[in-house]
Amino acid sequence: MIWAKEETLPRQEIENIQFTRLKETLKRVYEKVPAYRKKMEQAGISCEDIMELKDLRKLPFTTKQDLRDNYPYNMFATPLQEIIRIHASSGTTGKPTVVGYTRRDIANWAELMARCLAMAGGHQDSVVQIAYGYGLFTGGLGFHYGAEKIGAVVIPTSGGNTRRQIMLMRDLGTEILACTPSYALCIIEGLEAMGIKTEELKLKAGIFGAEPCPKTCVQNWKRN
C-alpha cells in the first residue's frame, strides 16, 4: 500500500527532491557541527564538491565513535532550546550515543513509520502491537507515532512478559506485530509452549528491526 503521494513521483523528481535536501543538510551541518566540518576538511571535500546525488559517495561516514567522541551534544546541528526529545543507546560498550529530536524531526519520524506500516498492509482499521522497548531506546515510540498517524489501534506492550504479549495478541486481535527479530522468535516459542495455534490469531504481518534478522527467524515465522 502507498501512504504518501510523493512515493509515486517519477524517479527523476524523487532524485531532485533528495538532492535539494542533501545540499540543505550538508550546508547546515558544515556550518553548525565543527566535528563534521573537520571530517570534511580532512577528506578534502567542500559543499561545492557535491554537484549531483551520486556525489554522496564522496562524503565521509559519521561513525558511532564520532557520536561518542562528541558526547553529549556536540554533534547537534540545532540549538538545545529547539530540541524536545533525547534518545540514547544503552551505552553498554562505553558512552551512550545521544540523539536529539526537534518537533519537525518527530513529525518526519511519524511520517516515515506510517509509510513502513502502510507498506506492510497497515491502515486505519488495523490493530498494531508494538513490542519494541519504550524509553531511551528509539524504536517503540517511532512505531507508536506511525501507527497512530495511519489511524490504527495501537497496543503499546513494549518488550518482555511474553505470555501476556501472546494473550493480548490473541484477545485483542493483533494484526501487525512490531518487534525485534529475536523477540519474534521468543513469541513463536511462547505460542508453542502455551499450546496456542496460529489459527487462533489474526496476525497478518510482522515488522522486525533494530538488529540483524536471522534466517531462522524468517523461516520459523513463515512456518508458524
mmCIF file with all atom_site columns, N, CA and C in Angstrom, residues 20-67:
data_model
loop_
_atom_site.group_PDB
_atom_site.id
_atom_site.type_symbol
_atom_site.label_atom_id
_atom_site.label_alt_id
_atom_site.label_comp_id
_atom_site.label_asym_id
_atom_site.label_entity_id
_atom_site.label_seq_id
_atom_site.pdbx_PDB_ins_code
_atom_site.Cartn_x
_atom_site.Cartn_y
_atom_site.Cartn_z
_atom_site.occupancy
_atom_site.B_iso_or_equiv
_atom_site.pdbx_formal_charge
_atom_site.auth_seq_id
_atom_site.auth_comp_id
_atom_site.auth_asym_id
_atom_site.auth_atom_id
_atom_site.pdbx_PDB_model_num
ATOM 1   N N  . THR A 1 20 ? 18.175 18.218 -3.431 1.00 0.00 ? 20 THR A N  1
ATOM 2   C CA . THR A 1 20 ? 17.936 19.514 -2.783 1.00 0.00 ? 20 THR A CA 1
ATOM 3   C C  . THR A 1 20 ? 18.077 19.395 -1.275 1.00 0.00 ? 20 THR A C  1
ATOM 4   N N  . ARG A 1 21 ? 17.502 18.345 -0.709 1.00 0.00 ? 21 ARG A N  1
ATOM 5   C CA . ARG A 1 21 ? 17.566 18.162 0.740  1.00 0.00 ? 21 ARG A CA 1
ATOM 6   C C  . ARG A 1 21 ? 18.969 17.789 1.195  1.00 0.00 ? 21 ARG A C  1
ATOM 7   N N  . LEU A 1 22 ? 19.692 17.045 0.374  1.00 0.00 ? 22 LEU A N  1
ATOM 8   C CA . LEU A 1 22 ? 21.079 16.711 0.691  1.00 0.00 ? 22 LEU A CA 1
ATOM 9   C C  . LEU A 1 22 ? 21.914 17.975 0.799  1.00 0.00 ? 22 LEU A C  1
ATOM 10  N N  . LYS A 1 23 ? 21.776 18.874 -0.172 1.00 0.00 ? 23 LYS A N  1
ATOM 11  C CA . LYS A 1 23 ? 22.548 20.112 -0.161 1.00 0.00 ? 23 LYS A CA 1
ATOM 12  C C  . LYS A 1 23 ? 22.189 20.967 1.061  1.00 0.00 ? 23 LYS A C  1
ATOM 13  N N  . GLU A 1 24 ? 20.912 21.026 1.385  1.00 0.00 ? 24 GLU A N  1
ATOM 14  C CA . GLU A 1 24 ? 20.478 21.802 2.551  1.00 0.00 ? 24 GLU A CA 1
ATOM 15  C C  . GLU A 1 24 ? 21.067 21.232 3.839  1.00 0.00 ? 24 GLU A C  1
ATOM 16  N N  . THR A 1 25 ? 21.017 19.917 3.956  1.00 0.00 ? 25 THR A N  1
ATOM 17  C CA . THR A 1 25 ? 21.537 19.256 5.153  1.00 0.00 ? 25 THR A CA 1
ATOM 18  C C  . THR A 1 25 ? 23.043 19.437 5.264  1.00 0.00 ? 25 THR A C  1
ATOM 19  N N  . LEU A 1 26 ? 23.741 19.268 4.149  1.00 0.00 ? 26 LEU A N  1
ATOM 20  C CA . LEU A 1 26 ? 25.196 19.379 4.141  1.00 0.00 ? 26 LEU A CA 1
ATOM 21  C C  . LEU A 1 26 ? 25.639 20.778 4.548  1.00 0.00 ? 26 LEU A C  1
ATOM 22  N N  . LYS A 1 27 ? 24.979 21.794 4.013  1.00 0.00 ? 27 LYS A N  1
ATOM 23  C CA . LYS A 1 27 ? 25.316 23.180 4.359  1.00 0.00 ? 27 LYS A CA 1
ATOM 24  C C  . LYS A 1 27 ? 25.093 23.422 5.849  1.00 0.00 ? 27 LYS A C  1
ATOM 25  N N  . ARG A 1 28 ? 24.000 22.901 6.373  1.00 0.00 ? 28 ARG A N  1
ATOM 26  C CA . ARG A 1 28 ? 23.682 23.122 7.782  1.00 0.00 ? 28 ARG A CA 1
ATOM 27  C C  . ARG A 1 28 ? 24.716 22.476 8.701  1.00 0.00 ? 28 ARG A C  1
ATOM 28  N N  . VAL A 1 29 ? 25.053 21.211 8.441  1.00 0.00 ? 29 VAL A N  1
ATOM 29  C CA . VAL A 1 29 ? 25.997 20.542 9.342  1.00 0.00 ? 29 VAL A CA 1
ATOM 30  C C  . VAL A 1 29 ? 27.413 21.094 9.179  1.00 0.00 ? 29 VAL A C  1
ATOM 31  N N  . TYR A 1 30 ? 27.766 21.509 7.965  1.00 0.00 ? 30 TYR A N  1
ATOM 32  C CA . TYR A 1 30 ? 29.098 22.089 7.755  1.00 0.00 ? 30 TYR A CA 1
ATOM 33  C C  . TYR A 1 30 ? 29.252 23.363 8.574  1.00 0.00 ? 30 TYR A C  1
ATOM 34  N N  . GLU A 1 31 ? 28.187 24.173 8.604  1.00 0.00 ? 31 GLU A N  1
ATOM 35  C CA . GLU A 1 31 ? 28.249 25.449 9.308  1.00 0.00 ? 31 GLU A CA 1
ATOM 36  C C  . GLU A 1 31 ? 28.073 25.314 10.813 1.00 0.00 ? 31 GLU A C  1
ATOM 37  N N  . LYS A 1 32 ? 27.348 24.273 11.261 1.00 0.00 ? 32 LYS A N  1
ATOM 38  C CA . LYS A 1 32 ? 26.944 24.235 12.661 1.00 0.00 ? 32 LYS A CA 1
ATOM 39  C C  . LYS A 1 32 ? 27.528 23.083 13.472 1.00 0.00 ? 32 LYS A C  1
ATOM 40  N N  . VAL A 1 33 ? 28.191 22.131 12.805 1.00 0.00 ? 33 VAL A N  1
ATOM 41  C CA . VAL A 1 33 ? 28.766 20.995 13.535 1.00 0.00 ? 33 VAL A CA 1
ATOM 42  C C  . VAL A 1 33 ? 30.273 20.951 13.276 1.00 0.00 ? 33 VAL A C  1
ATOM 43  N N  . PRO A 1 34 ? 31.087 21.542 14.156 1.00 0.00 ? 34 PRO A N  1
ATOM 44  C CA . PRO A 1 34 ? 32.530 21.592 13.935 1.00 0.00 ? 34 PRO A CA 1
ATOM 45  C C  . PRO A 1 34 ? 33.156 20.222 13.679 1.00 0.00 ? 34 PRO A C  1
ATOM 46  N N  . ALA A 1 35 ? 32.684 19.187 14.373 1.00 0.00 ? 35 ALA A N  1
ATOM 47  C CA . ALA A 1 35 ? 33.261 17.849 14.195 1.00 0.00 ? 35 ALA A CA 1
ATOM 48  C C  . ALA A 1 35 ? 33.049 17.342 12.772 1.00 0.00 ? 35 ALA A C  1
ATOM 49  N N  . TYR A 1 36 ? 31.897 17.604 12.190 1.00 0.00 ? 36 TYR A N  1
ATOM 50  C CA . TYR A 1 36 ? 31.647 17.138 10.823 1.00 0.00 ? 36 TYR A CA 1
ATOM 51  C C  . TYR A 1 36 ? 32.398 18.000 9.818  1.00 0.00 ? 36 TYR A C  1
ATOM 52  N N  . ARG A 1 37 ? 32.474 19.301 10.079 1.00 0.00 ? 37 ARG A N  1
ATOM 53  C CA . ARG A 1 37 ? 33.256 20.170 9.199  1.00 0.00 ? 37 ARG A CA 1
ATOM 54  C C  . ARG A 1 37 ? 34.718 19.709 9.162  1.00 0.00 ? 37 ARG A C  1
ATOM 55  N N  . LYS A 1 38 ? 35.261 19.312 10.301 1.00 0.00 ? 38 LYS A N  1
ATOM 56  C CA . LYS A 1 38 ? 36.640 18.827 10.356 1.00 0.00 ? 38 LYS A CA 1
ATOM 57  C C  . LYS A 1 38 ? 36.804 17.553 9.536  1.00 0.00 ? 38 LYS A C  1
ATOM 58  N N  . LYS A 1 39 ? 35.831 16.642 9.608  1.00 0.00 ? 39 LYS A N  1
ATOM 59  C CA . LYS A 1 39 ? 35.912 15.400 8.826  1.00 0.00 ? 39 LYS A CA 1
ATOM 60  C C  . LYS A 1 39 ? 35.898 15.710 7.327  1.00 0.00 ? 39 LYS A C  1
ATOM 61  N N  . MET A 1 40 ? 35.087 16.667 6.929  1.00 0.00 ? 40 MET A N  1
ATOM 62  C CA . MET A 1 40 ? 35.048 17.039 5.512  1.00 0.00 ? 40 MET A CA 1
ATOM 63  C C  . MET A 1 40 ? 36.364 17.659 5.067  1.00 0.00 ? 40 MET A C  1
ATOM 64  N N  . GLU A 1 41 ? 36.905 18.519 5.908  1.00 0.00 ? 41 GLU A N  1
ATOM 65  C CA . GLU A 1 41 ? 38.188 19.148 5.569  1.00 0.00 ? 41 GLU A CA 1
ATOM 66  C C  . GLU A 1 41 ? 39.295 18.117 5.472  1.00 0.00 ? 41 GLU A C  1
ATOM 67  N N  . GLN A 1 42 ? 39.302 17.153 6.384  1.00 0.00 ? 42 GLN A N  1
ATOM 68  C CA . GLN A 1 42 ? 40.311 16.086 6.347  1.00 0.00 ? 42 GLN A CA 1
ATOM 69  C C  . GLN A 1 42 ? 40.167 15.225 5.094  1.00 0.00 ? 42 GLN A C  1
ATOM 70  N N  . ALA A 1 43 ? 38.936 15.096 4.609  1.00 0.00 ? 43 ALA A N  1
ATOM 71  C CA . ALA A 1 43 ? 38.680 14.314 3.394  1.00 0.00 ? 43 ALA A CA 1
ATOM 72  C C  . ALA A 1 43 ? 38.878 15.149 2.132  1.00 0.00 ? 43 ALA A C  1
ATOM 73  N N  . GLY A 1 44 ? 39.165 16.447 2.300  1.00 0.00 ? 44 GLY A N  1
ATOM 74  C CA . GLY A 1 44 ? 39.365 17.328 1.150  1.00 0.00 ? 44 GLY A CA 1
ATOM 75  C C  . GLY A 1 44 ? 38.082 17.608 0.383  1.00 0.00 ? 44 GLY A C  1
ATOM 76  N N  . ILE A 1 45 ? 36.958 17.625 1.101  1.00 0.00 ? 45 ILE A N  1
ATOM 77  C CA . ILE A 1 45 ? 35.650 17.812 0.473  1.00 0.00 ? 45 ILE A CA 1
ATOM 78  C C  . ILE A 1 45 ? 35.013 19.103 0.981  1.00 0.00 ? 45 ILE A C  1
ATOM 79  N N  . SER A 1 46 ? 34.417 19.860 0.073  1.00 0.00 ? 46 SER A N  1
ATOM 80  C CA . SER A 1 46 ? 33.639 21.038 0.444  1.00 0.00 ? 46 SER A CA 1
ATOM 81  C C  . SER A 1 46 ? 32.210 20.859 -0.043 1.00 0.00 ? 46 SER A C  1
ATOM 82  N N  . CYS A 1 47 ? 31.321 21.707 0.422  1.00 0.00 ? 47 CYS A N  1
ATOM 83  C CA . CYS A 1 47 ? 29.919 21.615 -0.002 1.00 0.00 ? 47 CYS A CA 1
ATOM 84  C C  . CYS A 1 47 ? 29.790 21.784 -1.519 1.00 0.00 ? 47 CYS A C  1
ATOM 85  N N  . GLU A 1 48 ? 30.655 22.596 -2.096 1.00 0.00 ? 48 GLU A N  1
ATOM 86  C CA . GLU A 1 48 ? 30.589 22.853 -3.538 1.00 0.00 ? 48 GLU A CA 1
ATOM 87  C C  . GLU A 1 48 ? 30.982 21.633 -4.369 1.00 0.00 ? 48 GLU A C  1
ATOM 88  N N  . ASP A 1 49 ? 31.650 20.671 -3.765 1.00 0.00 ? 49 ASP A N  1
ATOM 89  C CA . ASP A 1 49 ? 32.058 19.466 -4.493 1.00 0.00 ? 49 ASP A CA 1
ATOM 90  C C  . ASP A 1 49 ? 30.885 18.518 -4.727 1.00 0.00 ? 49 ASP A C  1
ATOM 91  N N  . ILE A 1 50 ? 29.790 18.741 -4.037 1.00 0.00 ? 50 ILE A N  1
ATOM 92  C CA . ILE A 1 50 ? 28.623 17.873 -4.192 1.00 0.00 ? 50 ILE A CA 1
ATOM 93  C C  . ILE A 1 50 ? 27.729 18.493 -5.264 1.00 0.00 ? 50 ILE A C  1
ATOM 94  N N  . MET A 1 51 ? 27.866 17.999 -6.487 1.00 0.00 ? 51 MET A N  1
ATOM 95  C CA . MET A 1 51 ? 27.202 18.582 -7.651 1.00 0.00 ? 51 MET A CA 1
ATOM 96  C C  . MET A 1 51 ? 26.005 17.769 -8.129 1.00 0.00 ? 51 MET A C  1
ATOM 97  N N  . GLU A 1 52 ? 25.926 16.512 -7.699 1.00 0.00 ? 52 GLU A N  1
ATOM 98  C CA . GLU A 1 52 ? 24.809 15.655 -8.078 1.00 0.00 ? 52 GLU A CA 1
ATOM 99  C C  . GLU A 1 52 ? 24.627 14.596 -6.996 1.00 0.00 ? 52 GLU A C  1
ATOM 100 N N  . LEU A 1 53 ? 23.518 13.892 -7.069 1.00 0.00 ? 53 LEU A N  1
ATOM 101 C CA . LEU A 1 53 ? 23.167 12.974 -5.991 1.00 0.00 ? 53 LEU A CA 1
ATOM 102 C C  . LEU A 1 53 ? 24.220 11.895 -5.784 1.00 0.00 ? 53 LEU A C  1
ATOM 103 N N  . LYS A 1 54 ? 24.806 11.390 -6.858 1.00 0.00 ? 54 LYS A N  1
ATOM 104 C CA . LYS A 1 54 ? 25.777 10.305 -6.704 1.00 0.00 ? 54 LYS A CA 1
ATOM 105 C C  . LYS A 1 54 ? 27.069 10.762 -6.034 1.00 0.00 ? 54 LYS A C  1
ATOM 106 N N  . ASP A 1 55 ? 27.262 12.090 -5.886 1.00 0.00 ? 55 ASP A N  1
ATOM 107 C CA . ASP A 1 55 ? 28.431 12.593 -5.166 1.00 0.00 ? 55 ASP A CA 1
ATOM 108 C C  . ASP A 1 55 ? 28.339 12.313 -3.668 1.00 0.00 ? 55 ASP A C  1
ATOM 109 N N  . LEU A 1 56 ? 27.209 11.811 -3.247 1.00 0.00 ? 56 LEU A N  1
ATOM 110 C CA . LEU A 1 56 ? 27.045 11.409 -1.847 1.00 0.00 ? 56 LEU A CA 1
ATOM 111 C C  . LEU A 1 56 ? 28.172 10.475 -1.417 1.00 0.00 ? 56 LEU A C  1
ATOM 112 N N  . ARG A 1 57 ? 28.659 9.660  -2.347 1.00 0.00 ? 57 ARG A N  1
ATOM 113 C CA . ARG A 1 57 ? 29.714 8.694  -2.022 1.00 0.00 ? 57 ARG A CA 1
ATOM 114 C C  . ARG A 1 57 ? 31.026 9.375  -1.628 1.00 0.00 ? 57 ARG A C  1
ATOM 115 N N  . LYS A 1 58 ? 31.180 10.633 -1.939 1.00 0.00 ? 58 LYS A N  1
ATOM 116 C CA . LYS A 1 58 ? 32.408 11.359 -1.600 1.00 0.00 ? 58 LYS A CA 1
ATOM 117 C C  . LYS A 1 58 ? 32.458 11.778 -0.130 1.00 0.00 ? 58 LYS A C  1
ATOM 118 N N  . LEU A 1 59 ? 31.314 11.828 0.504  1.00 0.00 ? 59 LEU A N  1
ATOM 119 C CA . LEU A 1 59 ? 31.250 12.351 1.870  1.00 0.00 ? 59 LEU A CA 1
ATOM 120 C C  . LEU A 1 59 ? 31.763 11.339 2.893  1.00 0.00 ? 59 LEU A C  1
ATOM 121 N N  . PRO A 1 60 ? 32.436 11.801 3.942  1.00 0.00 ? 60 PRO A N  1
ATOM 122 C CA . PRO A 1 60 ? 32.925 10.882 4.981  1.00 0.00 ? 60 PRO A CA 1
ATOM 123 C C  . PRO A 1 60 ? 31.781 10.335 5.814  1.00 0.00 ? 60 PRO A C  1
ATOM 124 N N  . PHE A 1 61 ? 31.932 9.104  6.251  1.00 0.00 ? 61 PHE A N  1
ATOM 125 C CA . PHE A 1 61 ? 30.931 8.493  7.121  1.00 0.00 ? 61 PHE A CA 1
ATOM 126 C C  . PHE A 1 61 ? 30.944 9.158  8.497  1.00 0.00 ? 61 PHE A C  1
ATOM 127 N N  . THR A 1 62 ? 29.782 9.209  9.109  1.00 0.00 ? 62 THR A N  1
ATOM 128 C CA . THR A 1 62 ? 29.682 9.533  10.524 1.00 0.00 ? 62 THR A CA 1
ATOM 129 C C  . THR A 1 62 ? 29.588 8.209  11.266 1.00 0.00 ? 62 THR A C  1
ATOM 130 N N  . THR A 1 63 ? 30.545 7.935  12.117 1.00 0.00 ? 63 THR A N  1
ATOM 131 C CA . THR A 1 63 ? 30.607 6.649  12.804 1.00 0.00 ? 63 THR A CA 1
ATOM 132 C C  . THR A 1 63 ? 30.054 6.762  14.226 1.00 0.00 ? 63 THR A C  1
ATOM 133 N N  . LYS A 1 64 ? 29.815 5.612  14.818 1.00 0.00 ? 64 LYS A N  1
ATOM 134 C CA . LYS A 1 64 ? 29.354 5.598  16.205 1.00 0.00 ? 64 LYS A CA 1
ATOM 135 C C  . LYS A 1 64 ? 30.412 6.210  17.118 1.00 0.00 ? 64 LYS A C  1
ATOM 136 N N  . GLN A 1 65 ? 31.682 6.023  16.776 1.00 0.00 ? 65 GLN A N  1
ATOM 137 C CA . GLN A 1 65 ? 32.752 6.604  17.581 1.00 0.00 ? 65 GLN A CA 1
ATOM 138 C C  . GLN A 1 65 ? 32.709 8.127  17.533 1.00 0.00 ? 65 GLN A C  1
ATOM 139 N N  . ASP A 1 66 ? 32.321 8.672  16.375 1.00 0.00 ? 66 ASP A N  1
ATOM 140 C CA . ASP A 1 66 ? 32.165 10.125 16.274 1.00 0.00 ? 66 ASP A CA 1
ATOM 141 C C  . ASP A 1 66 ? 31.133 10.624 17.279 1.00 0.00 ? 66 ASP A C  1
ATOM 142 N N  . LEU A 1 67 ? 30.036 9.892  17.391 1.00 0.00 ? 67 LEU A N  1
ATOM 143 C CA . LEU A 1 67 ? 28.990 10.282 18.332 1.00 0.00 ? 67 LEU A CA 1
ATOM 144 C C  . LEU A 1 67 ? 29.481 10.191 19.776 1.00 0.00 ? 67 LEU A C  1
#
